[in-house]
Amino acid sequence: MTVRALTLVGDRKLELIEAPAPPPPAAGEVQIAVKAVALNHLDLWGFRGMAFAKRKLPVVVGVEAAGEIAAVGDGVSRFKRGDRVVMYGALTCGSCKACREGRDNLCENVGGIMGFHIDGFARDRLNMAERLVIPVPAGVSLRDAACAPIGFSTVEHMLFDNAKLVAGETILVHAGGSGIGTAAIKMAKAIGCTVITTVGDDDKAAKAKALGADHVINYRRDRFETITRKLTNKKGVDVVFEHVGGEGFNGSLLVLKRGGRLVTCGATAGATITFNLMQLFQQQYKIFGSFGASMRNIRDGLAKMAAGLTPVIDSELPIAEFESALRRLESRHVFGKIIIGF
Ligand SMILES: [Zn+2]
């Protein structure tokens, strides 16, 4: 028996191979039939090749996914065949202080990020430890659930664990058409925040408005700093949701009100900047770096989906189009998440 596995064999070189099927799941493991993989910028980093990444090719790609339990090993109590699930995307140890406290993304002995350092989810079947598997609530499609382990949970962690966004606050969401940008707009609106967002074209501006954003700025036409300060009567926003970096980062600091919080999980426009430390402490800014999420964040994201706060899906494509989908993500011609069906 073999399974299909989409494998990165070199920088920007993917091959769909026939790999040996996994053995029956061991004690404490479940076997998962993957049904949907959602794309992330992490896939792009992996696809392009990163000089600093400690990993060996070939590696099966796919960093977040949903599927069905195909078999269970001895001692597995929480799942049975046919259950719909998502998987935590990093091999945490489950026993260090961070893991015991539920801060899974700060695991001290993490064995790598799946689909990036080690084999990921873009394959028909894989075995995983039961403790890293999370049930999908009734009423949530596997297509939507596939956006929970990274997309939705990253936003949960950024907005609520790190920036501690609360009702009534004003937030600037950068790149409101991206997978995490669309989720951030919906989650912030759902708790009663005022949302200002930036997009790169008028088509995306209309779509961001339709998601509930109160103000949409086309950053190619207008300076977001100027408009945001105008919209907030020069006071600035409570929170900036950053994942772009580069030149815009200083603008993001500029539009924070005194004591405001900036949370970031990305640097698609550039990883190195300079900023003014005087401004940082005088304005009493709080800057949070955020990477990944906890198992709890994934469960909370799925619960939101079950309650109707669903992810924005750009498109659903077959596995043969994984690479062209990555290129589309790279070109930023997407609004929401790209899903690869199995
Ligand atoms: Zn750990």
mmCIF file of C-alpha atoms and ligand atoms in Angstrom:
data_model
loop_
_atom_site.group_PDB
_atom_site.id
_atom_site.type_symbol
_atom_site.label_atom_id
_atom_site.label_comp_id
_atom_site.label_asym_id
_atom_site.label_seq_id
_atom_site.Cartn_x
_atom_site.Cartn_y
_atom_site.Cartn_z
ATOM 1 C CA MET A 1 0.000 0.000 0.000
ATOM 2 C CA THR A 2 1.175 3.478 -0.809
ATOM 3 C CA VAL A 3 -0.102 6.971 -0.112
ATOM 4 C CA ARG A 4 0.326 10.204 -2.031
ATOM 5 C CA ALA A 5 2.707 12.675 -0.396
ATOM 6 C CA LEU A 6 3.491 16.144 -1.711
ATOM 7 C CA THR A 7 7.193 16.492 -1.059
ATOM 8 C CA LEU A 8 9.615 19.407 -1.204
ATOM 9 C CA VAL A 9 12.789 18.004 -2.761
ATOM 10 C CA GLY A 10 14.708 21.271 -3.229
ATOM 11 C CA ASP A 11 14.143 25.024 -3.089
ATOM 12 C CA ARG A 12 10.960 25.730 -5.065
ATOM 13 C CA LYS A 13 10.759 22.110 -6.202
ATOM 14 C CA LEU A 14 7.743 20.010 -5.250
ATOM 15 C CA GLU A 15 7.020 16.413 -6.260
ATOM 16 C CA LEU A 16 3.892 14.347 -5.664
ATOM 17 C CA ILE A 17 5.330 10.953 -4.746
ATOM 18 C CA GLU A 18 3.918 7.583 -3.773
ATOM 19 C CA ALA A 19 5.206 6.895 -0.263
ATOM 20 C CA PRO A 20 4.771 3.754 1.854
ATOM 21 C CA ALA A 21 1.518 3.812 3.836
ATOM 22 C CA PRO A 22 2.039 4.391 7.563
ATOM 23 C CA PRO A 23 2.014 1.287 9.801
ATOM 24 C CA PRO A 24 -1.025 0.699 12.023
ATOM 25 C CA PRO A 25 -1.048 3.383 14.744
ATOM 26 C CA ALA A 26 1.014 2.511 17.826
ATOM 27 C CA ALA A 27 -0.330 2.706 21.363
ATOM 28 C CA GLY A 28 -1.534 6.229 22.079
ATOM 29 C CA GLU A 29 -1.566 7.125 18.384
ATOM 30 C CA VAL A 30 -4.307 7.693 15.845
ATOM 31 C CA GLN A 31 -4.138 7.357 12.069
ATOM 32 C CA ILE A 32 -5.583 10.318 10.212
ATOM 33 C CA ALA A 33 -6.909 10.447 6.652
ATOM 34 C CA VAL A 34 -6.149 14.015 5.578
ATOM 35 C CA LYS A 35 -9.056 15.743 3.807
ATOM 36 C CA ALA A 36 -8.082 19.416 3.564
ATOM 37 C CA VAL A 37 -4.834 21.375 3.864
ATOM 38 C CA ALA A 38 -4.860 25.162 4.308
ATOM 39 C CA LEU A 39 -2.011 27.296 2.988
ATOM 40 C CA ASN A 40 -0.025 29.763 5.074
ATOM 41 C CA HIS A 41 2.921 32.074 4.611
ATOM 42 C CA LEU A 42 4.902 29.445 6.468
ATOM 43 C CA ASP A 43 4.429 27.211 3.411
ATOM 44 C CA LEU A 44 5.955 29.940 1.270
ATOM 45 C CA TRP A 45 8.967 30.335 3.532
ATOM 46 C CA GLY A 46 9.500 26.608 3.314
ATOM 47 C CA PHE A 47 8.972 26.488 -0.449
ATOM 48 C CA ARG A 48 11.447 29.292 -1.156
ATOM 49 C CA GLY A 49 14.058 27.751 1.110
ATOM 50 C CA MET A 50 15.446 29.477 4.156
ATOM 51 C CA ALA A 51 19.152 29.567 4.766
ATOM 52 C CA PHE A 52 18.768 29.487 8.540
ATOM 53 C CA ALA A 53 16.191 26.734 8.767
ATOM 54 C CA LYS A 54 17.538 23.564 10.323
ATOM 55 C CA ARG A 55 15.953 20.868 8.231
ATOM 56 C CA LYS A 56 16.740 18.126 5.800
ATOM 57 C CA LEU A 57 15.000 17.656 2.467
ATOM 58 C CA PRO A 58 12.967 15.930 1.232
ATOM 59 C CA VAL A 59 10.126 16.940 3.535
ATOM 60 C CA VAL A 60 6.368 16.438 3.112
ATOM 61 C CA VAL A 61 4.771 19.918 2.961
ATOM 62 C CA GLY A 62 1.498 21.140 4.486
ATOM 63 C CA VAL A 63 1.507 22.941 7.844
ATOM 64 C CA GLU A 64 -2.183 22.914 8.769
ATOM 65 C CA ALA A 65 -4.923 20.455 7.940
ATOM 66 C CA ALA A 66 -8.102 18.666 8.904
ATOM 67 C CA GLY A 67 -9.044 15.044 8.424
ATOM 68 C CA GLU A 68 -10.821 11.956 9.707
ATOM 69 C CA ILE A 69 -9.673 9.279 12.111
ATOM 70 C CA ALA A 70 -8.955 6.160 10.028
ATOM 71 C CA ALA A 71 -7.700 3.909 12.828
ATOM 72 C CA VAL A 72 -6.813 4.111 16.519
ATOM 73 C CA GLY A 73 -4.007 2.484 18.486
ATOM 74 C CA ASP A 74 -4.211 0.770 21.867
ATOM 75 C CA GLY A 75 -5.226 2.972 24.749
ATOM 76 C CA VAL A 76 -6.762 5.706 22.603
ATOM 77 C CA SER A 77 -9.905 6.831 24.381
ATOM 78 C CA ARG A 78 -10.901 10.199 22.917
ATOM 79 C CA PHE A 79 -11.334 9.186 19.271
ATOM 80 C CA LYS A 80 -12.899 6.501 17.147
ATOM 81 C CA ARG A 81 -12.852 5.737 13.432
ATOM 82 C CA GLY A 82 -14.653 8.401 11.399
ATOM 83 C CA ASP A 83 -14.230 11.259 13.918
ATOM 84 C CA ARG A 84 -13.367 14.570 12.315
ATOM 85 C CA VAL A 85 -10.216 16.204 13.665
ATOM 86 C CA VAL A 86 -7.477 18.793 13.304
ATOM 87 C CA MET A 87 -3.898 18.354 14.381
ATOM 88 C CA TYR A 88 -1.440 20.508 16.336
ATOM 89 C CA GLY A 89 1.320 21.330 13.860
ATOM 90 C CA ALA A 90 4.433 21.017 16.009
ATOM 91 C CA LEU A 91 5.797 18.014 17.862
ATOM 92 C CA THR A 92 5.757 19.354 21.401
ATOM 93 C CA CYS A 93 7.068 17.205 24.242
ATOM 94 C CA GLY A 94 3.946 17.336 26.404
ATOM 95 C CA SER A 95 5.967 17.276 29.610
ATOM 96 C CA CYS A 96 8.071 20.457 29.975
ATOM 97 C CA LYS A 97 6.867 23.362 32.130
ATOM 98 C CA ALA A 98 5.447 25.288 29.163
ATOM 99 C CA CYS A 99 3.577 22.224 27.868
ATOM 100 C CA ARG A 100 2.201 21.401 31.320
ATOM 101 C CA GLU A 101 0.946 24.975 31.629
ATOM 102 C CA GLY A 102 -0.762 24.860 28.239
ATOM 103 C CA ARG A 103 1.705 27.202 26.570
ATOM 104 C CA ASP A 104 2.339 24.658 23.844
ATOM 105 C CA ASN A 105 4.034 27.066 21.441
ATOM 106 C CA LEU A 106 6.738 27.723 24.058
ATOM 107 C CA CYS A 107 7.624 24.021 24.438
ATOM 108 C CA GLU A 108 11.278 23.717 25.475
ATOM 109 C CA ASN A 109 11.847 20.471 23.581
ATOM 110 C CA VAL A 110 9.826 20.991 20.427
ATOM 111 C CA GLY A 111 10.700 18.444 17.748
ATOM 112 C CA GLY A 112 10.005 20.749 14.826
ATOM 113 C CA ILE A 113 7.172 22.329 12.883
ATOM 114 C CA MET A 114 5.363 19.832 10.683
ATOM 115 C CA GLY A 115 5.485 20.659 6.982
ATOM 116 C CA PHE A 116 8.493 22.863 7.555
ATOM 117 C CA HIS A 117 11.205 21.137 9.595
ATOM 118 C CA ILE A 118 9.682 17.678 9.516
ATOM 119 C CA ASP A 119 7.091 15.852 7.398
ATOM 120 C CA GLY A 120 3.761 17.675 7.303
ATOM 121 C CA PHE A 121 0.143 17.062 6.378
ATOM 122 C CA ALA A 122 0.015 17.083 2.548
ATOM 123 C CA ARG A 123 -0.319 13.282 2.326
ATOM 124 C CA ASP A 124 -3.204 10.867 2.368
ATOM 125 C CA ARG A 125 -2.485 9.374 5.781
ATOM 126 C CA LEU A 126 -0.284 9.862 8.813
ATOM 127 C CA ASN A 127 -0.039 8.682 12.416
ATOM 128 C CA MET A 128 -0.006 11.139 15.289
ATOM 129 C CA ALA A 129 -0.024 11.096 19.071
ATOM 130 C CA GLU A 130 -3.611 11.308 20.339
ATOM 131 C CA ARG A 131 -2.704 14.219 22.629
ATOM 132 C CA LEU A 132 -1.905 16.438 19.601
ATOM 133 C CA VAL A 133 -5.279 15.813 17.949
ATOM 134 C CA ILE A 134 -8.332 18.013 18.509
ATOM 135 C CA PRO A 135 -11.949 17.133 17.626
ATOM 136 C CA VAL A 136 -13.865 19.269 15.117
ATOM 137 C CA PRO A 137 -17.257 20.377 16.479
ATOM 138 C CA ALA A 138 -20.465 19.346 14.701
ATOM 139 C CA GLY A 139 -21.503 21.762 11.996
ATOM 140 C CA VAL A 140 -17.957 22.882 11.109
ATOM 141 C CA SER A 141 -16.826 21.706 7.665
ATOM 142 C CA LEU A 142 -13.397 20.120 7.337
ATOM 143 C CA ARG A 143 -12.589 22.844 4.800
ATOM 144 C CA ASP A 144 -13.135 25.503 7.467
ATOM 145 C CA ALA A 145 -11.604 23.397 10.246
ATOM 146 C CA ALA A 146 -8.384 23.165 8.228
ATOM 147 C CA CYS A 147 -7.890 26.884 8.996
ATOM 148 C CA ALA A 148 -7.998 26.341 12.760
ATOM 149 C CA PRO A 149 -4.568 24.922 13.698
ATOM 150 C CA ILE A 150 -2.552 27.885 12.390
ATOM 151 C CA GLY A 151 -4.687 30.590 10.788
ATOM 152 C CA PHE A 152 -7.441 31.028 13.351
ATOM 153 C CA SER A 153 -5.388 30.013 16.370
ATOM 154 C CA THR A 154 -2.555 32.408 15.521
ATOM 155 C CA VAL A 155 -5.064 35.260 15.465
ATOM 156 C CA GLU A 156 -6.674 34.081 18.719
ATOM 157 C CA HIS A 157 -3.267 34.018 20.379
ATOM 158 C CA MET A 158 -2.249 37.407 19.014
ATOM 159 C CA LEU A 159 -5.450 39.294 19.771
ATOM 160 C CA PHE A 160 -6.539 37.792 23.054
ATOM 161 C CA ASP A 161 -3.515 36.196 24.800
ATOM 162 C CA ASN A 162 -0.946 38.778 23.746
ATOM 163 C CA ALA A 163 -2.615 42.099 22.864
ATOM 164 C CA LYS A 164 -5.542 41.427 25.238
ATOM 165 C CA LEU A 165 -7.972 43.153 22.908
ATOM 166 C CA VAL A 166 -11.297 43.972 24.576
ATOM 167 C CA ALA A 167 -14.691 45.251 23.481
ATOM 168 C CA GLY A 168 -14.857 48.897 22.525
ATOM 169 C CA GLU A 169 -11.218 49.258 21.524
ATOM 170 C CA THR A 170 -9.952 50.363 18.136
ATOM 171 C CA ILE A 171 -7.619 48.099 16.194
ATOM 172 C CA LEU A 172 -5.628 48.554 13.006
ATOM 173 C CA VAL A 173 -5.396 45.260 11.102
ATOM 174 C CA HIS A 174 -2.669 45.210 8.463
ATOM 175 C CA ALA A 175 -3.225 43.334 5.201
ATOM 176 C CA GLY A 176 -6.915 42.792 5.812
ATOM 177 C CA GLY A 177 -7.226 40.538 2.766
ATOM 178 C CA SER A 178 -4.756 37.938 4.020
ATOM 179 C CA GLY A 179 -5.778 34.710 5.725
ATOM 180 C CA ILE A 180 -4.982 36.004 9.200
ATOM 181 C CA GLY A 181 -6.082 39.561 8.354
ATOM 182 C CA THR A 182 -9.579 38.408 7.413
ATOM 183 C CA ALA A 183 -9.793 36.341 10.610
ATOM 184 C CA ALA A 184 -8.586 39.287 12.710
ATOM 185 C CA ILE A 185 -11.233 41.591 11.231
ATOM 186 C CA LYS A 186 -14.016 39.106 11.961
ATOM 187 C CA MET A 187 -12.824 38.266 15.490
ATOM 188 C CA ALA A 188 -12.336 41.922 16.458
ATOM 189 C CA LYS A 189 -15.744 42.900 15.087
ATOM 190 C CA ALA A 190 -17.356 39.947 16.869
ATOM 191 C CA ILE A 191 -16.398 41.390 20.269
ATOM 192 C CA GLY A 192 -17.432 44.930 19.376
ATOM 193 C CA CYS A 193 -14.209 46.649 18.363
ATOM 194 C CA THR A 194 -13.769 49.385 15.773
ATOM 195 C CA VAL A 195 -11.662 47.969 12.956
ATOM 196 C CA ILE A 196 -9.447 49.919 10.595
ATOM 197 C CA THR A 197 -7.718 47.803 7.978
ATOM 198 C CA THR A 198 -5.269 48.189 5.099
ATOM 199 C CA VAL A 199 -5.513 46.494 1.698
ATOM 200 C CA GLY A 200 -3.613 46.772 -1.584
ATOM 201 C CA ASP A 201 -6.473 47.288 -4.056
ATOM 202 C CA ASP A 202 -10.061 48.524 -4.312
ATOM 203 C CA ASP A 203 -11.504 45.068 -4.938
ATOM 204 C CA LYS A 204 -10.097 43.883 -1.604
ATOM 205 C CA ALA A 205 -11.316 47.105 0.013
ATOM 206 C CA ALA A 206 -14.904 46.256 -0.910
ATOM 207 C CA LYS A 207 -14.487 42.713 0.397
ATOM 208 C CA ALA A 208 -12.948 43.907 3.678
ATOM 209 C CA LYS A 209 -15.889 46.288 4.137
ATOM 210 C CA ALA A 210 -18.270 43.420 3.550
ATOM 211 C CA LEU A 211 -16.528 41.492 6.348
ATOM 212 C CA GLY A 212 -17.401 44.296 8.718
ATOM 213 C CA ALA A 213 -14.295 46.509 8.722
ATOM 214 C CA ASP A 214 -15.339 50.033 9.706
ATOM 215 C CA HIS A 215 -12.641 51.800 7.694
ATOM 216 C CA VAL A 216 -10.554 50.425 4.848
ATOM 217 C CA ILE A 217 -7.370 52.103 3.625
ATOM 218 C CA ASN A 218 -5.811 51.326 0.242
ATOM 219 C CA TYR A 219 -2.169 51.606 1.319
ATOM 220 C CA ARG A 220 -0.990 51.897 -2.286
ATOM 221 C CA ARG A 221 -2.964 55.108 -2.683
ATOM 222 C CA ASP A 222 -3.027 56.648 0.804
ATOM 223 C CA ARG A 223 -0.637 56.676 3.736
ATOM 224 C CA PHE A 224 -2.228 54.516 6.406
ATOM 225 C CA GLU A 225 -0.542 56.585 9.139
ATOM 226 C CA THR A 226 -2.239 59.795 8.002
ATOM 227 C CA ILE A 227 -5.682 58.252 7.568
ATOM 228 C CA THR A 228 -5.543 56.280 10.815
ATOM 229 C CA ARG A 229 -4.557 59.324 12.828
ATOM 230 C CA LYS A 230 -7.353 61.302 11.186
ATOM 231 C CA LEU A 231 -9.907 58.555 11.884
ATOM 232 C CA THR A 232 -8.928 58.466 15.567
ATOM 233 C CA ASN A 233 -8.874 62.268 16.018
ATOM 234 C CA LYS A 234 -5.073 62.073 16.304
ATOM 235 C CA LYS A 235 -5.361 59.830 19.384
ATOM 236 C CA GLY A 236 -4.211 56.657 17.684
ATOM 237 C CA VAL A 237 -5.449 53.077 18.003
ATOM 238 C CA ASP A 238 -5.343 50.772 21.018
ATOM 239 C CA VAL A 239 -3.906 47.811 19.126
ATOM 240 C CA VAL A 240 -2.039 47.245 15.868
ATOM 241 C CA PHE A 241 -2.191 43.765 14.341
ATOM 242 C CA GLU A 242 1.108 43.521 12.439
ATOM 243 C CA HIS A 243 2.479 40.799 10.196
ATOM 244 C CA VAL A 244 4.023 42.845 7.417
ATOM 245 C CA GLY A 245 7.080 44.511 8.942
ATOM 246 C CA GLY A 246 9.488 46.418 6.719
ATOM 247 C CA GLU A 247 8.945 50.123 6.141
ATOM 248 C CA GLY A 248 5.436 50.060 7.561
ATOM 249 C CA PHE A 249 6.481 48.993 11.064
ATOM 250 C CA ASN A 250 7.430 52.508 12.151
ATOM 251 C CA GLY A 251 4.139 53.784 10.801
ATOM 252 C CA SER A 252 2.417 51.151 12.926
ATOM 253 C CA LEU A 253 4.154 52.500 16.037
ATOM 254 C CA LEU A 254 3.236 56.025 15.018
ATOM 255 C CA VAL A 255 -0.498 55.276 14.939
ATOM 256 C CA LEU A 256 -0.558 53.642 18.413
ATOM 257 C CA LYS A 257 -2.021 55.692 21.213
ATOM 258 C CA ARG A 258 0.107 56.144 24.313
ATOM 259 C CA GLY A 259 0.318 52.793 26.104
ATOM 260 C CA GLY A 260 -0.933 51.035 22.967
ATOM 261 C CA ARG A 261 -0.084 47.464 22.048
ATOM 262 C CA LEU A 262 1.450 46.163 18.850
ATOM 263 C CA VAL A 263 1.405 42.443 18.179
ATOM 264 C CA THR A 264 3.282 40.901 15.260
ATOM 265 C CA CYS A 265 3.681 37.451 13.762
ATOM 266 C CA GLY A 266 5.292 38.166 10.423
ATOM 267 C CA ALA A 267 7.686 40.190 8.319
ATOM 268 C CA THR A 268 6.624 39.636 4.725
ATOM 269 C CA ALA A 269 7.843 43.101 3.679
ATOM 270 C CA GLY A 270 11.188 42.930 5.486
ATOM 271 C CA ALA A 271 12.612 41.495 8.696
ATOM 272 C CA THR A 272 15.078 44.221 9.690
ATOM 273 C CA ILE A 273 14.111 47.752 10.664
ATOM 274 C CA THR A 274 15.303 50.517 12.945
ATOM 275 C CA PHE A 275 13.024 52.244 15.411
ATOM 276 C CA ASN A 276 13.275 54.919 18.041
ATOM 277 C CA LEU A 277 13.689 53.640 21.598
ATOM 278 C CA MET A 278 12.795 57.070 23.013
ATOM 279 C CA GLN A 279 9.436 56.755 21.297
ATOM 280 C CA LEU A 280 9.027 53.204 22.655
ATOM 281 C CA PHE A 281 9.427 54.115 26.307
ATOM 282 C CA GLN A 282 8.023 57.620 26.300
ATOM 283 C CA GLN A 283 4.860 56.441 24.608
ATOM 284 C CA GLN A 284 4.879 53.300 26.786
ATOM 285 C CA TYR A 285 4.194 50.994 23.881
ATOM 286 C CA LYS A 286 3.953 47.271 24.373
ATOM 287 C CA ILE A 287 5.290 45.162 21.515
ATOM 288 C CA PHE A 288 4.473 41.450 21.395
ATOM 289 C CA GLY A 289 6.144 38.862 19.213
ATOM 290 C CA SER A 290 3.731 36.031 18.558
ATOM 291 C CA PHE A 291 4.406 32.697 16.896
ATOM 292 C CA GLY A 292 2.025 29.797 16.729
ATOM 293 C CA ALA A 293 -0.620 29.130 19.306
ATOM 294 C CA SER A 294 -1.695 26.782 22.062
ATOM 295 C CA MET A 295 -3.999 23.784 21.782
ATOM 296 C CA ARG A 296 -6.549 25.881 23.675
ATOM 297 C CA ASN A 297 -6.371 28.582 20.984
ATOM 298 C CA ILE A 298 -7.210 25.943 18.361
ATOM 299 C CA ARG A 299 -10.184 24.678 20.375
ATOM 300 C CA ASP A 300 -11.389 28.267 20.903
ATOM 301 C CA GLY A 301 -11.061 28.985 17.178
ATOM 302 C CA LEU A 302 -13.076 25.870 16.302
ATOM 303 C CA ALA A 303 -15.745 26.881 18.830
ATOM 304 C CA LYS A 304 -16.008 30.269 17.121
ATOM 305 C CA MET A 305 -16.444 28.524 13.769
ATOM 306 C CA ALA A 306 -19.209 26.375 15.268
ATOM 307 C CA ALA A 307 -20.897 29.564 16.464
ATOM 308 C CA GLY A 308 -20.849 30.992 12.937
ATOM 309 C CA LEU A 309 -17.578 32.931 12.803
ATOM 310 C CA THR A 310 -16.194 31.059 9.807
ATOM 311 C CA PRO A 311 -12.911 31.624 7.969
ATOM 312 C CA VAL A 312 -12.876 33.516 4.684
ATOM 313 C CA ILE A 313 -12.045 31.042 1.913
ATOM 314 C CA ASP A 314 -10.351 32.422 -1.196
ATOM 315 C CA SER A 315 -10.442 29.193 -3.171
ATOM 316 C CA GLU A 316 -10.414 25.403 -2.992
ATOM 317 C CA LEU A 317 -7.975 23.625 -5.281
ATOM 318 C CA PRO A 318 -6.812 20.058 -5.929
ATOM 319 C CA ILE A 319 -3.387 18.886 -4.788
ATOM 320 C CA ALA A 320 -2.023 19.215 -8.323
ATOM 321 C CA GLU A 321 -2.392 22.978 -7.968
ATOM 322 C CA PHE A 322 -0.554 23.316 -4.658
ATOM 323 C CA GLU A 323 2.429 24.986 -6.295
ATOM 324 C CA SER A 324 0.424 27.469 -8.371
ATOM 325 C CA ALA A 325 -1.572 28.248 -5.219
ATOM 326 C CA LEU A 326 1.678 29.060 -3.411
ATOM 327 C CA ARG A 327 2.660 31.388 -6.206
ATOM 328 C CA ARG A 328 -0.690 33.130 -5.966
ATOM 329 C CA LEU A 329 -0.180 33.539 -2.230
ATOM 330 C CA GLU A 330 3.255 34.961 -2.958
ATOM 331 C CA SER A 331 1.800 37.461 -5.433
ATOM 332 C CA ARG A 332 -0.814 38.461 -2.800
ATOM 333 C CA HIS A 333 -3.677 37.946 -5.244
ATOM 334 C CA VAL A 334 -5.778 36.232 -2.621
ATOM 335 C CA PHE A 335 -8.538 37.218 -0.242
ATOM 336 C CA GLY A 336 -8.697 34.805 2.674
ATOM 337 C CA LYS A 337 -7.443 31.251 2.787
ATOM 338 C CA ILE A 338 -6.512 28.868 -0.002
ATOM 339 C CA ILE A 339 -7.593 25.267 0.702
ATOM 340 C CA ILE A 340 -6.115 22.198 -0.957
ATOM 341 C CA GLY A 341 -8.572 19.298 -1.051
ATOM 342 C CA PHE A 342 -7.591 15.634 -0.763
HETATM 343 ZN ZN ZN B 1 7.221 20.754 25.972
#
